[in-house]
């Protein structure tokens, strides 16, 4: 049994209460959602919060809502809920692609989208998913609510724009017609963190050319989406040479580190290979929604 | 004799006509486990029990400058902090290992691997014990470590074991076997010679339950009760008597339910000794249970063999000789669990299943700044390494000769009429009939069809591989004259009592870690005496309640204790015969046995069942001369030879050419373990071992960085396979009984772990043939497979 350092624990009763507790207990307090990132770090004593503020009773943060041209997802929505949602799978197939390869059912039953995004581990799959879908983060704090684009939300590995006395409450994803998306990950074993992964989202114009596109990489040393990918793809008919070109761009854009999952050259190759695959798949899916 | 079909038996228990004896019955122990009523070490709570925790070294090699325990001792819940210095006073700082070396219980002079035991805290609860570790101040003077075994013998390598007088290098042993000159001659005149360096990397058995102990020392009568996660309770009792100086009759070792052992729980770890010291010092029972990282970083690893293999053959594919040179990394202390005369375990079975003209091997063992161990993870004392070597070499030869690897094997098998077969390294294979097993495996696989599919896929650029491994194991040590562990001969006792009402209890020295002993051994008694298995209680794991024996590892329980149980049951049967004769007022030689009953030859109506005889034995009738009033017996069985199970495995993999990801699509395992006692248990053992094989072949490795930091210290980094990585296992069997074993049984516990890794690697290499890949080392992770495809296959260490 791995034993964390001593800590105190309190269950929040509402978002306001959670925010109040965060302010009261200060710098050494942490929100705990699914606990599947925080608890392992505490057990290894890499993280030593003095207070855990449990937000698992905040059902108000556990929802999936269609609101005009946005899909709103509460921060406490579990991986399993995202995986099983047919509405999400129809609008954003990338989410089901990614969720199917995040950890295992035990972790997915507890882990949340809010926890994933706030953990901001470079290997977190949902960060890439939200990046390429152009999601926004709704953050609340003592000063009220603010809404940030993903590019502003993520500040680098393990760092986000969420302040110590703030909480991520919601993720909003724009719903665009004629769009398709896809995610593919290479892992050493089911449930392992990515050796490398790529996600893509594509919107087609009425004539079948690419109107907009975004490609992101997971665990390959790239924050946000690949700069230049959208410019390369926009206005073009989806075709293999284009995907190859985008793959090349991805390989050049990434900056992976060598570790037990693989050396740099392999990871760079994955950036290329997986980018081609997800773009191919995203375009196929976008074309299908166009037909449908 | 080879039987390819089995007598029908019930697929499920609960039937009225379940077999009395061998056959498929559900495991007797399972109701307890599936209901959460198992009793594992950490379930045991003794009154007043305290908790221990170990402070471990953060670096691999460092001189210990100072330890300050003041703050830890000031913790309100801490009762004791024990350091190496305290142990020196008790003469317990160093303990003998199972390989004629010593191991530090707590560091006194120098840290020799990351994770080594530095201090022991005893506290009121385990939280306090863990917290107090952070209050101990230790100063280290960091030294350069020896991490790469290839550099351990360099002249300028730091000397790890400088506490051994006169030690100036990191050399542990050189060992050789086979005829070197004869082998050289065969190699010199052979048409074809191929050689390959291959690494069997360091892996870890990672049992679900980690290791632990509860020591309860009674200062008044001087008795030590020691609950331990151990596969060998009796050997531990004797060793504790020697190590701790407690008289052996005052030591009781209890091994409760064990959550997996795989050789990880054979040795005595410092934590066990520290729990004893903690109990003596505090006068209270002390529990110590390690966490997952401690288990992975400090307890017995497996393999770590760097092997140079060579094989010689004629142009038309007659294998002539195998030769190998091994560099063995034993870590900081030589603590491998193996028979005394076999420093490389049973590696000399690398001659495989082939009729060779010559064979030779040399093994050099070295110290490195890594955790000690080496023999574990269902390896049958290094048969895993041997089988991997020869089965990879045969495949490499097949490629060179452009021969089908199945055909090459079939051409070179030892023939049935050659058994018992004396190989070139001193083993006598008891029995074997290899070709039918190989053919059955090929038939179950649809081998020719698979090769056709592979040709078609290759044309389309798809990567599909078919890998074969044919292994011969050597398991079931003794005989005691050849095999001992620290001087204790490897023979096993068994005791059987038939109660007056015909129910029985059989007491064993071996200890189950999940193998189903409570069922298998009951079935052996059932087969011999005709008492239903559910009427036989199997007692094991408690030295106060069981006869002496060496324990469960190396697939020895059925070959050794299984023989003991069959023989003790026959002894009871013979005694029953004398009593039955008296009851029937006839002569013993006029009686005939049918399962469960003695009857008068030619008069089947006149007979006595075992129950009736048992009642009479304990009753008032006058017993025959020399027969005492019970139906009990005891025996110690010293096997005349080892047993040699074998099997033919075929693996089919698909590889994603863009990512290097390997998927094991099919796995066909044909095993021959001689007489099959409970086929369901056998299949379970095979399924588990095959899963281990997928783990080793595709993902498992304990790596170290250049500073000696262990990179496999958690399940985030040390990957073990899940149901998602393994296919539906396809199993088959042949039956070639052991001629010398009382019931013809051989071991099965490790066959699949031994046999499957080469089949998988052979399949991966076969799939990569279009890229010119001849060999790649485990683990075949996506990155490593991709590197091999680029012509850059690298050893993992
Ligand atoms: C074995 C295992 C395998 C895994 N594999 C993968 C994988 O392959 N891919 C992957 O993407 N993830 C993986 N994960 C991580 C998993 O998805 C986690 O559940 C997720 O990263 C964190 O979600 P959580 O709800 O558990 O967060 P927690 O652990 O509860 O919290 C994580 C961090 O976020 C903060 N936080 C949580 N919610 C909020 C909020 N609403 N506002 C502000 N801060 C908040 C916490 O304070 C903490 O710092 C794995 C985890 C495990 C244990």
mmCIF file of C-alpha atoms in Angstrom, chain B residues 122 192 198 261 267 276 369 371 488 565 571 606 730 773:
data_model
loop_
_atom_site.group_PDB
_atom_site.id
_atom_site.type_symbol
_atom_site.label_atom_id
_atom_site.label_comp_id
_atom_site.label_asym_id
_atom_site.label_seq_id
_atom_site.Cartn_x
_atom_site.Cartn_y
_atom_site.Cartn_z
ATOM 1 C CA UNK B 122 8.354 0.426 13.824
ATOM 2 C CA UNK B 192 26.789 -23.974 -41.803
ATOM 3 C CA UNK B 198 20.623 -12.095 -27.749
ATOM 4 C CA UNK B 261 4.659 -16.107 -6.233
ATOM 5 C CA UNK B 267 14.111 -16.075 -0.845
ATOM 6 C CA UNK B 276 11.564 -10.378 13.434
ATOM 7 C CA UNK B 369 24.576 -1.978 -8.773
ATOM 8 C CA UNK B 371 18.667 -5.348 -7.073
ATOM 9 C CA UNK B 488 18.765 -28.942 2.193
ATOM 10 C CA UNK B 565 1.216 -38.039 -2.080
ATOM 11 C CA UNK B 571 1.051 -47.037 1.688
ATOM 12 C CA UNK B 606 -17.167 -59.886 -0.455
ATOM 13 C CA UNK B 730 -5.985 -22.438 -28.240
ATOM 14 C CA UNK B 773 15.386 -8.558 -39.843
#
